[in-house]
XYZ file of C-alpha atoms in Angstrom:
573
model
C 33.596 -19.226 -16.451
C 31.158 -21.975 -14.866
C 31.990 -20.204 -11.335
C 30.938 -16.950 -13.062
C 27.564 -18.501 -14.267
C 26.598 -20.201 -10.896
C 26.793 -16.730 -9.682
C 24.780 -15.078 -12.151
C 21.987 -18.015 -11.314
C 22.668 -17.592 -7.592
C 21.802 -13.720 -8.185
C 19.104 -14.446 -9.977
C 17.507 -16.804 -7.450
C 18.412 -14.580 -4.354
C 15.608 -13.483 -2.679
C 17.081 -9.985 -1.663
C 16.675 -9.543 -5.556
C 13.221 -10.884 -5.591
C 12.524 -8.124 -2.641
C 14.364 -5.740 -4.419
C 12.552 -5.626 -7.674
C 9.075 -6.281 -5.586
C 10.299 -2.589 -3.771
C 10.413 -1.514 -7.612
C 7.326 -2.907 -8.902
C 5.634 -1.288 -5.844
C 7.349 2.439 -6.503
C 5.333 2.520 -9.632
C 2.192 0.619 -8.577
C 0.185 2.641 -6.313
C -1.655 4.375 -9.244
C -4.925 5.120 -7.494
C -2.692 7.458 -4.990
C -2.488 9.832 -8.569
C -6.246 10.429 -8.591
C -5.831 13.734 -6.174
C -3.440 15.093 -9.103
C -5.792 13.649 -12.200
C -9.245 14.892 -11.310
C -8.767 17.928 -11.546
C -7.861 17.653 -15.124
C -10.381 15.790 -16.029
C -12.763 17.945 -13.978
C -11.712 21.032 -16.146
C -11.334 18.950 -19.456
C -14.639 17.286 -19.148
C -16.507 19.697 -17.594
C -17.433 17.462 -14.390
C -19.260 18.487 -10.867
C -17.906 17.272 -8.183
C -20.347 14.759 -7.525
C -19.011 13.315 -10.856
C -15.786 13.267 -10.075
C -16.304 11.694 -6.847
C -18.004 8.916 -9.133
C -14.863 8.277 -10.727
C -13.167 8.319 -7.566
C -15.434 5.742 -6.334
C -14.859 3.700 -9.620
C -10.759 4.266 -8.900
C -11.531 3.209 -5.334
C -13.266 -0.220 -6.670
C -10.795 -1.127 -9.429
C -7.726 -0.911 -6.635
C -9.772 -2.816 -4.321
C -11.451 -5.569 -5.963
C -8.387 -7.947 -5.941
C -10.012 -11.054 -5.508
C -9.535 -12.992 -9.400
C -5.794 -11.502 -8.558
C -5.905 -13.712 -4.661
C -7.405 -16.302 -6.573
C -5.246 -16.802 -9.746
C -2.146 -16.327 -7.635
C -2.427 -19.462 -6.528
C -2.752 -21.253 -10.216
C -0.594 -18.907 -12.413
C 2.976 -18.121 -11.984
C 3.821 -14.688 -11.060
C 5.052 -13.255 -13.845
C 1.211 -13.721 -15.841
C -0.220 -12.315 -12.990
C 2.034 -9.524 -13.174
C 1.280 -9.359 -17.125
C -2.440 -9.038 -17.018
C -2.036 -6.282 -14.253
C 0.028 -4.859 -17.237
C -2.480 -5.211 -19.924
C -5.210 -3.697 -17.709
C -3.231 -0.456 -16.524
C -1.982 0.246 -20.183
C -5.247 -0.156 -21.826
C -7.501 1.191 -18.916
C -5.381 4.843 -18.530
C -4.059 4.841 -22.048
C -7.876 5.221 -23.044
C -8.204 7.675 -20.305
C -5.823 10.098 -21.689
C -7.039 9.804 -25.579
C -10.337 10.661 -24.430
C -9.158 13.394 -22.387
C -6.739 14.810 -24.822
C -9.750 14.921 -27.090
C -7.659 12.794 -29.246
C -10.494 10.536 -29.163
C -14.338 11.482 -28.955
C -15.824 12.603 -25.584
C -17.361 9.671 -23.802
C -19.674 9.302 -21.265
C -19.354 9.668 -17.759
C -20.181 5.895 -17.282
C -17.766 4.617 -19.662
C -14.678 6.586 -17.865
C -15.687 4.752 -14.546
C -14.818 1.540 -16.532
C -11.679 2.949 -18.422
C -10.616 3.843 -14.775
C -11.716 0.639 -13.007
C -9.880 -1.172 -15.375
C -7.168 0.907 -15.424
C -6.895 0.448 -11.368
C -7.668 -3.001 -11.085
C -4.041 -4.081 -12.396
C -2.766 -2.416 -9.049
C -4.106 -5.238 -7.111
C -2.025 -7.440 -9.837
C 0.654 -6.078 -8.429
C 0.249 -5.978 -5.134
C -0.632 -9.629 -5.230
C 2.130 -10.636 -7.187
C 4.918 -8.633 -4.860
C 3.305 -9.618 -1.767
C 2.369 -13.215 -1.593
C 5.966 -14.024 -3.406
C 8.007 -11.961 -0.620
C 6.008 -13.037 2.286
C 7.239 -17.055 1.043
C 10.305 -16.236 0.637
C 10.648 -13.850 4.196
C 8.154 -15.733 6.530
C 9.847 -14.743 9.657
C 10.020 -11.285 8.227
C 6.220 -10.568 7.418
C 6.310 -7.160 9.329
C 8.798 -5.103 7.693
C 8.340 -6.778 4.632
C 4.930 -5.758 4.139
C 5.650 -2.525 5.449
C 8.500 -1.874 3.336
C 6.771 -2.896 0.318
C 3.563 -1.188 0.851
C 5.479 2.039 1.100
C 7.000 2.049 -1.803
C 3.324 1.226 -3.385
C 2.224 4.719 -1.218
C 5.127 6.403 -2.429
C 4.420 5.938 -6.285
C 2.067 9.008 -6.476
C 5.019 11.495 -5.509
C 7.669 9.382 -7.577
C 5.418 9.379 -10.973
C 4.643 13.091 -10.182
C 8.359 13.715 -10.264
C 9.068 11.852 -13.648
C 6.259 14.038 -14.661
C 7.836 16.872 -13.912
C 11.492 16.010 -14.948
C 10.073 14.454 -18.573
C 8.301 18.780 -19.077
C 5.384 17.222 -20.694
C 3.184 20.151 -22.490
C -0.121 19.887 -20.760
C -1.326 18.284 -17.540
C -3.298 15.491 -19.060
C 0.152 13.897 -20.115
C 0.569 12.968 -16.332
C -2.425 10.351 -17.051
C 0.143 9.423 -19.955
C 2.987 8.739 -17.861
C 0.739 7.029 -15.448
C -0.287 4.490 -18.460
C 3.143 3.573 -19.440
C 5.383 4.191 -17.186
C 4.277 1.281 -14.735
C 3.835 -0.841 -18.094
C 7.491 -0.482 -19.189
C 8.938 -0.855 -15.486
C 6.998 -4.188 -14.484
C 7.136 -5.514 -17.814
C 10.787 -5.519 -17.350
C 11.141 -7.304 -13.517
C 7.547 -9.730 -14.043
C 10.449 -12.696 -14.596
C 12.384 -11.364 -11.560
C 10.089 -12.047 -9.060
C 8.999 -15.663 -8.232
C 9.245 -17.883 -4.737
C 12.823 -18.830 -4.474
C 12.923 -21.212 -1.474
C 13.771 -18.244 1.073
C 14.107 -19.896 4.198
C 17.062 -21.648 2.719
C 18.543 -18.674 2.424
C 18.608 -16.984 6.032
C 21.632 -15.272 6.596
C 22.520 -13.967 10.171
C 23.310 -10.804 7.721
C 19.610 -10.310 6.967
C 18.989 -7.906 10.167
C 21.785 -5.219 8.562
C 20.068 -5.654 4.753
C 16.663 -4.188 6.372
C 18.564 -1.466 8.094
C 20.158 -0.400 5.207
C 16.847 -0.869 3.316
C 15.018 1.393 6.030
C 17.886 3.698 5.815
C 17.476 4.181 2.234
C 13.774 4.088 3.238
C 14.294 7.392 5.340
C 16.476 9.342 2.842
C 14.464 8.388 0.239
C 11.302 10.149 1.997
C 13.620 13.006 3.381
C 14.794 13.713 0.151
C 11.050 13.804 -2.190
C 10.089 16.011 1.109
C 13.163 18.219 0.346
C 12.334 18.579 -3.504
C 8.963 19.250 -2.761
C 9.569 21.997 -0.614
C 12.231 23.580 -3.004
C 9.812 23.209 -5.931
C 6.403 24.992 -3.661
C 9.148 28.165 -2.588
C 11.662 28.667 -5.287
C 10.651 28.861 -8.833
C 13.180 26.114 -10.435
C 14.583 25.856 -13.831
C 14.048 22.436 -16.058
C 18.057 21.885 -15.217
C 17.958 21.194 -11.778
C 14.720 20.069 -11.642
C 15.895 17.148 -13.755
C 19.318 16.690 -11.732
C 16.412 16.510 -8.512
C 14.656 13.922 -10.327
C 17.700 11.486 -11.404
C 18.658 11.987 -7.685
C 15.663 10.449 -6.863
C 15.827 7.540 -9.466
C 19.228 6.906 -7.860
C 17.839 6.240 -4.515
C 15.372 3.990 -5.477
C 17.335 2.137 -7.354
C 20.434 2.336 -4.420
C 18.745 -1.070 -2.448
C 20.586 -3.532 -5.351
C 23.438 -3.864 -3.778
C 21.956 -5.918 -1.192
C 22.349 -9.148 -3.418
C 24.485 -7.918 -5.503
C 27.694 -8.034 -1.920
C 25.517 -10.882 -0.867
C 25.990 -12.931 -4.019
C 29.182 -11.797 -5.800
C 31.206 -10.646 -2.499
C 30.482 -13.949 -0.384
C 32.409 -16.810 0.491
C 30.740 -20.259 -1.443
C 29.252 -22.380 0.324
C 30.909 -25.598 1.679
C 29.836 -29.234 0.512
C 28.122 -29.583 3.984
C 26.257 -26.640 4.113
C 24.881 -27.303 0.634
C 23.932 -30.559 1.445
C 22.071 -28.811 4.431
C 20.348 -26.333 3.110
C 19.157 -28.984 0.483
C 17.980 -31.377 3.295
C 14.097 -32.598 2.600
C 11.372 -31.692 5.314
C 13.648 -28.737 6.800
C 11.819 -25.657 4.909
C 8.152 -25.391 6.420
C 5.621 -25.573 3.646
C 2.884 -22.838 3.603
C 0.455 -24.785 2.144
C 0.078 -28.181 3.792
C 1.214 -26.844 6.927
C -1.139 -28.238 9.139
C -1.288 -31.807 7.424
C 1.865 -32.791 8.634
C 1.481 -31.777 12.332
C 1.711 -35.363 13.112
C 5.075 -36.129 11.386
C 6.481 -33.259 13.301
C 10.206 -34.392 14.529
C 11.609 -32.785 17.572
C 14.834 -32.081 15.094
C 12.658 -30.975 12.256
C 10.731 -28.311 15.272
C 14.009 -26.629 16.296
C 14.963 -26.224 12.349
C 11.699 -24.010 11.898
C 11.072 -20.227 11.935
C 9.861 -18.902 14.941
C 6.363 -18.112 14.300
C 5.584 -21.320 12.286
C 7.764 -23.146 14.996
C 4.813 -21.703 17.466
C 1.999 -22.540 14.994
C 2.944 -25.650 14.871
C 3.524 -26.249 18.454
C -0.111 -24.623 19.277
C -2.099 -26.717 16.788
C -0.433 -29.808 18.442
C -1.424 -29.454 22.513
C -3.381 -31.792 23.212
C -2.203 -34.374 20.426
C -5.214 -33.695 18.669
C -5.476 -34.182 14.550
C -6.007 -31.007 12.960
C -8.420 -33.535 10.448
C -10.788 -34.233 13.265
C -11.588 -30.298 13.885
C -14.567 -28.842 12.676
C -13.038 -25.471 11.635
C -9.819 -24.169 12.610
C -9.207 -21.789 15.311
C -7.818 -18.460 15.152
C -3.940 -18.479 14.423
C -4.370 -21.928 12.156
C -4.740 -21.461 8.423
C -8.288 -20.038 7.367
C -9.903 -20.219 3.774
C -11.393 -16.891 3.031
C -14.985 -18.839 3.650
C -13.926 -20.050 7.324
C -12.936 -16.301 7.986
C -16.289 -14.928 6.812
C -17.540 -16.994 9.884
C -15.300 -15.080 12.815
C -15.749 -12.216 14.695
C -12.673 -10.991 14.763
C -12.207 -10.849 10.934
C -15.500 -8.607 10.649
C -14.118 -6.544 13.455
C -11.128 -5.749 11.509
C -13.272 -5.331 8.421
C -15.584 -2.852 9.640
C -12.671 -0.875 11.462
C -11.194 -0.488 8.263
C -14.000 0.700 6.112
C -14.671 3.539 8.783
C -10.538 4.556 9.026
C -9.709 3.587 5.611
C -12.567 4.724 4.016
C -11.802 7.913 5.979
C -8.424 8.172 4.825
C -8.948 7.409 1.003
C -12.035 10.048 0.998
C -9.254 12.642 2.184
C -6.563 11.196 -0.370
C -9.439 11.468 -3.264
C -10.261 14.814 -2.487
C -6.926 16.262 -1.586
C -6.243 18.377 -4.652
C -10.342 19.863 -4.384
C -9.540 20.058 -0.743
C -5.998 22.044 -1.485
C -7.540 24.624 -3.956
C -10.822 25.180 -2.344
C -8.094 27.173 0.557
C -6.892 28.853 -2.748
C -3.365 26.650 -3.359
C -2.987 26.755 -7.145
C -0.037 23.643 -6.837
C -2.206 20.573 -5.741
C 0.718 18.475 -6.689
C 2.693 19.309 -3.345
C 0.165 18.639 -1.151
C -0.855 14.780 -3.048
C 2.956 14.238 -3.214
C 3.224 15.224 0.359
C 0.525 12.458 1.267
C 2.302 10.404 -0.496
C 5.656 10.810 1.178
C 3.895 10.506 4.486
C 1.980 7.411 3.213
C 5.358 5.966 2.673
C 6.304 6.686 6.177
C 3.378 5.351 7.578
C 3.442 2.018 5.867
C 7.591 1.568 6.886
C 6.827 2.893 10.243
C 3.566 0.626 10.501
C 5.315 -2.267 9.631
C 8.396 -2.109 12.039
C 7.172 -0.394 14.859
C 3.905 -3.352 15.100
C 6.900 -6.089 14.842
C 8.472 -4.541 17.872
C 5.232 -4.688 19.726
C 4.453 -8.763 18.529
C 7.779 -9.732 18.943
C 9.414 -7.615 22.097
C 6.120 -7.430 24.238
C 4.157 -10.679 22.489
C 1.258 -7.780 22.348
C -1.394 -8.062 19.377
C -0.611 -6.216 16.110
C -3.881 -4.420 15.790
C -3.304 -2.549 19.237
C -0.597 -0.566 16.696
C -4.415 -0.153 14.117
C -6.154 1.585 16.945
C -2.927 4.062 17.881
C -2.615 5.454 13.989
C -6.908 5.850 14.110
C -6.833 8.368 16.457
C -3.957 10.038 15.377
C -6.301 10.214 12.147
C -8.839 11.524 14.314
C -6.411 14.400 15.856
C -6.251 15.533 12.005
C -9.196 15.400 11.070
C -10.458 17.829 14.142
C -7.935 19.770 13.213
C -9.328 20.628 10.027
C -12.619 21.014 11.392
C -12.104 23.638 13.712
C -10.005 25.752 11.016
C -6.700 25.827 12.098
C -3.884 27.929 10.686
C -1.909 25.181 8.655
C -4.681 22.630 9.144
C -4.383 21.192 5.437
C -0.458 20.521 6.057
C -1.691 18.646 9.358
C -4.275 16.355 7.697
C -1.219 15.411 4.574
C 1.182 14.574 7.150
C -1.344 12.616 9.873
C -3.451 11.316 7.675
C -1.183 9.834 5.095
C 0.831 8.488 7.951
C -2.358 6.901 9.515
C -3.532 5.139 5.920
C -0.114 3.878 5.162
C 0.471 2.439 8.979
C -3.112 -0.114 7.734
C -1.528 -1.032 5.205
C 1.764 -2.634 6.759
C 0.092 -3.330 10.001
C -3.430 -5.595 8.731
C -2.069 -7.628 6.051
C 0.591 -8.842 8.406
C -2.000 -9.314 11.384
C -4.169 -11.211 9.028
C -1.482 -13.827 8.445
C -1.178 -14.359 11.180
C -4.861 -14.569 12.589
C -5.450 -16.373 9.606
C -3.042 -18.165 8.086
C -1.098 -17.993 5.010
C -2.876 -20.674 3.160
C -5.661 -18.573 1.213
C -3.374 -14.735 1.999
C -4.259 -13.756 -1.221
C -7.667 -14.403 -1.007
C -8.053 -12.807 2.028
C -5.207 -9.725 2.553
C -7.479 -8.651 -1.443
C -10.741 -9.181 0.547
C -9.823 -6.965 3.462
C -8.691 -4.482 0.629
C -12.622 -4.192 -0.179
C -13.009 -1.467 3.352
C -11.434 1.643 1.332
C -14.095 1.397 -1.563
C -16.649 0.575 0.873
C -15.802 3.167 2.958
C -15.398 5.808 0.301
C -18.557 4.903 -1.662
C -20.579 6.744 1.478
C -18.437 9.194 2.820
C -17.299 10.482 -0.395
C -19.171 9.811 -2.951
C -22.384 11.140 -1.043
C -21.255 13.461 2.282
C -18.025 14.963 1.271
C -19.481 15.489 -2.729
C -22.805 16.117 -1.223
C -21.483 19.200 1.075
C -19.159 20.212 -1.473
C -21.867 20.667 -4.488
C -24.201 22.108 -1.333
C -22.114 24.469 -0.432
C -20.556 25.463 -3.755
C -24.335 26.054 -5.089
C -24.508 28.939 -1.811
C -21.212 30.899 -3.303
C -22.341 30.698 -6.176
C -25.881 32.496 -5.384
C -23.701 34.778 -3.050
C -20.388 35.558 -2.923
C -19.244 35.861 0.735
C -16.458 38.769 1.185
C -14.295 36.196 3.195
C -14.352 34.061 0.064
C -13.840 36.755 -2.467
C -10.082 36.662 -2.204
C -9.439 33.128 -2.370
C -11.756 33.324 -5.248
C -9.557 35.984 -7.587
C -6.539 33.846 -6.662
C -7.850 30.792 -8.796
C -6.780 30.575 -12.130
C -8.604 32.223 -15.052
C -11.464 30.163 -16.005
C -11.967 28.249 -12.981
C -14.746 30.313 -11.416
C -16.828 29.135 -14.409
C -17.748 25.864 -13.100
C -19.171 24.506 -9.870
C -16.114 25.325 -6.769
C -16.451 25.788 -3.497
C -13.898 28.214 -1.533
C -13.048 28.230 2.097
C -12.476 25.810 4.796
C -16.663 25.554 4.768
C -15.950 23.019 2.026
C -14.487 20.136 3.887
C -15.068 20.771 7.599
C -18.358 19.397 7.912
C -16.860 16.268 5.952
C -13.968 15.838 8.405
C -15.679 16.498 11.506
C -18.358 13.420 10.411
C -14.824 11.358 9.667
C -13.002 12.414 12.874
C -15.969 10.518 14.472
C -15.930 7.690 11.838
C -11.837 7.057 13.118
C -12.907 7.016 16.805
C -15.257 4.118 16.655
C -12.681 2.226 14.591
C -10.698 2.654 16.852
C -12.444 1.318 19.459
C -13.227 -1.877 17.470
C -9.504 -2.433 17.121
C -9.159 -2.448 20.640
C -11.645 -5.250 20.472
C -9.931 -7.379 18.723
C -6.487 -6.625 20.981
C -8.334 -8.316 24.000
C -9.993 -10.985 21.998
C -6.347 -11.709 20.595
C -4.135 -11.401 23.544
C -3.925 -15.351 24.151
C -2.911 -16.076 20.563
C 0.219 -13.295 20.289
C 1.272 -14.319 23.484
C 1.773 -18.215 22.104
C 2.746 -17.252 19.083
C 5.004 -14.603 20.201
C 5.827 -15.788 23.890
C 8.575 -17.270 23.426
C 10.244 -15.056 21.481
C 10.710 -12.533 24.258
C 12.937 -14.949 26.364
């Protein structure tokens, strides 16, 4: 019986667990990713332009981006009452959303929906915060994949809600903003006690390399299989049955990663007296937060025990015996407060790149379902879940693929940023010279390209900057896909849009007259736009937008190259 228990509270403390229900918190976090699917029920409900809705995209765009207070009280609160506010903002924020849009509730104001949905938003970044910062402590010398496994998931919570959606038959489409307000609420109330710092670098196992295989394995069916339903739901008309058999397949998957701590834990041999009494041993786990005050006390026993990149932090901000006190700021690859970054190059050149490719990519996520029905698609669902799956992708695939280049080649991370820009630039040209299949090319490309930022900067900004102030800084960096998205698509891609919608209105082009009778009854009575006219202008200015940030990421590779190649150098031998 006591055997039995100190298993239970090994379990409990294991820190596949913690990354386990992180990967869950994540698959039902990424609720700005929904907003391709909601607007254009609100649009229809409330009788919004599309400058309007672009408004409350903008407001979406803020409240998943401003993640600052979350950076901030992540380093005073525990994790599970950061997790809890994020709760209390996404269940009152959306929950609002849908009265007022199920007219259960008076019609408000366009203003006060942009705070509903801020609101709403903002408890993403709760999240995020909370997953992120307490995985990264507990897999240092896994930052990589861990970011870009968790990030994913976060992509991937668009298609997965969309799903439930489905499988749950809900009577009218505004119930999806429903499901959006408590579903998350019920899942991460459930797993906020789960997931806390658990002294992970005790607990490296020379089994850890096969547990993210089989994590990226289930990664890859997971996305093959959404993909799969997708394409069975856009070509065969399904009944509720199997659609719900689909749908509990899918639950099944995500929840299929358990069993990583649960062989770990209740399959494994115990430990010995002497390897307890070594993993136990003071000064042998690296602390994150006084890192560099104890470069002096640095034993050549104590250097051997560390992880490999904080081994070669440590060993670079000690050349030249010199006390990290008697610096005047810290230099890049030491531990930067979100203040000390402001005053770096490189972290503006990173910034800027992002609002240009980021803000690129979230104007094209925003307007995906507009985008998908001005070509005459009546299902907009397919084409944001099919983002979404590729979003996935791109943040798994972001996230290993960079860690080959750092760790094989001792190359800088953000060489992997500028690769996935142009690719977003090959999809956006695409769509702006009219290509047959162009809006399947820009869902694919360009949900790949905005998931691969999101694996590849936050784990290139720990370790540019340090993991001291993370939080402070990964929710900072956050602010380029509002900022980006304010301009390109709250004014050009609403502004062409409205512009061009105004023309067919006045005139009715014959080209446009078909895709016109194809819209649903009722439609034609508010402000659309039909044809490829609507968006190409938009993604030929964006396709330009992606180049230049691309460009600045190559920057920042040559500035870098010294620092990967001492942090990484030795790796490679």
């Amino acid at each position: 019986m006591v055997e039995s228990g100190d298993k239970v509270g090994e379990f409990l403390n294991n820190r596949w667990l913690v990354f386990v229900a992180s990967m869950w918190v994540q698959s039902c976090s990424g609720i700005g990713y929904l907003f391709g699917s909601l607007s254009p029920v609100i649009k229809k409900t409330m009788g919004y332009n599309q400058r309007q809705i672009a408004i409350l995209g903008i407001a979406k765009d803020l409240g998943d981006a401003i993640g600052y207070v979350a950076g901030t009280l992540s380093e005073i609160l525990p994790i599970w009452a950061l997790l809890a506010i994020g709760v209390v903002q996404n269940f009152v924020g959306y929950g609002l959303v849908w009265l007022i849009v199920s007219q259960i509730l008076p019609t408000a104001p366009l203003w006060v929906l942009c705070i509903l949905i801020f609101v709403g938003t903002n408890g993403e970044t709760y999240f995020n915060t909370g997953s992120l910062v307490t995985c990264i402590q507990n897999f240092p010398e896994h930052r990589g994949p861990i970011v870009g496994i968790l990030k994913g998931f976060a992509g991937l919570s668009g298609a997965i809600m969309t799903q439930v959606y489905i499988m749950i038959n809900l009577p009218n489409e505004a119930a999806l903003i429903f499901v959006v307000a408590v579903g998350p609420s019920m899942v991460i109330t459930a797993l906020m006690f789960i997931l806390k710092p658990v002294g992970g670098q005790r607990q490296v196992r020379p089994s850890d390399n096969s547990s993210f295989l089989f994590v990226y394995s289930i990664c890859l069916v997971l996305a093959a299989y959404l993909l799969g339903v997708l394409l069975l739901q856009d070509l065969v008309n399904l009944n509720q049955k199997l659609i719900t058999i689909m749908s509990i397949g899918l639950i099944f998957i995500v929840l299929l990663p358990i069993v990583i701590p649960v062989l770990l834990v209740f399959t494994s041999k115990p430990k010995s007296s002497a390897e307890e009494s070594l993993l136990h041993t003071p000064g042998i786990q690296p602390s994150i937060r006084s890192e560099q005050s104890e470069i002096k006390d640095i034993k050549a026993s104590e250097i051997d025990s560390l992880l490999e990149v904080e081994r070669q932090k440590r060993i670079i901000h000690s050349e030249g015996v010199v006390s990290v006190h008697q610096k005047k700021a810290p230099s890049i690859g030491e531990d930067f407060t979100l203040t000390q970054a402001f005053k770096t190059v490189d972290f503006w050149l990173i910034f800027i790149s992002l609002v240009l490719s980021s803000g690129s990519g979230m104007t094209i996520i925003d307007n995906l379902g507009q985008m998908s029905r001005s070509l005459g698609y009546e299902n907009t669902h397919v084409f944001v879940s099919m983002i979404s799956i590729w979003n996935f992708l791109g943040r798994v695939a972001g996230g290993y693929f960079s860690e080959i280049v750092v760790r094989k080649y001792a190359y800088p991370r953000p060489v992997a940023m500028a690769v996935v820009q142009i690719l977003m630039a090959i999809a956006l040209c695409f769509y702006t010279m009219g290509l047959p299949g162009a809006i399947y090319v820009v869902s694919v490309l360009m949900g790949l390209g905005y998931g691969a930022h999101w694996a590849i900067v936050p784990a290139a900004a720990s370790e540019l900057f340090g993991l001291k102030s993370f939080g402070a800084l990964y929710n900072f960096l956050t602010l380029s896909s509002p900022a980006g998205s304010l301009f390109l698509s709250g004014v050009i891609a609403a502004g062409i849009y409205d512009s061009e919608a105004k023309k067919q209105a006045s005139i009715v082009p014959s080209e446009n007259l078909e895709l016109m009778l194809r819209m649903p009854l009722g439609e034609e009575e508010s402000l659309n736009c039909y044809g490829t006219i609507c968006y190409s202008i938009t993604c030929g200015i964006l396709t330009v937008l992606c180049l230049v940030a691309s460009v600045l990421s190559l920057i920042v590779v040559y500035r870098t190259k010294k620092v990967y190649a001492k942090l990484y150098g030795n790796s490679r031998r």
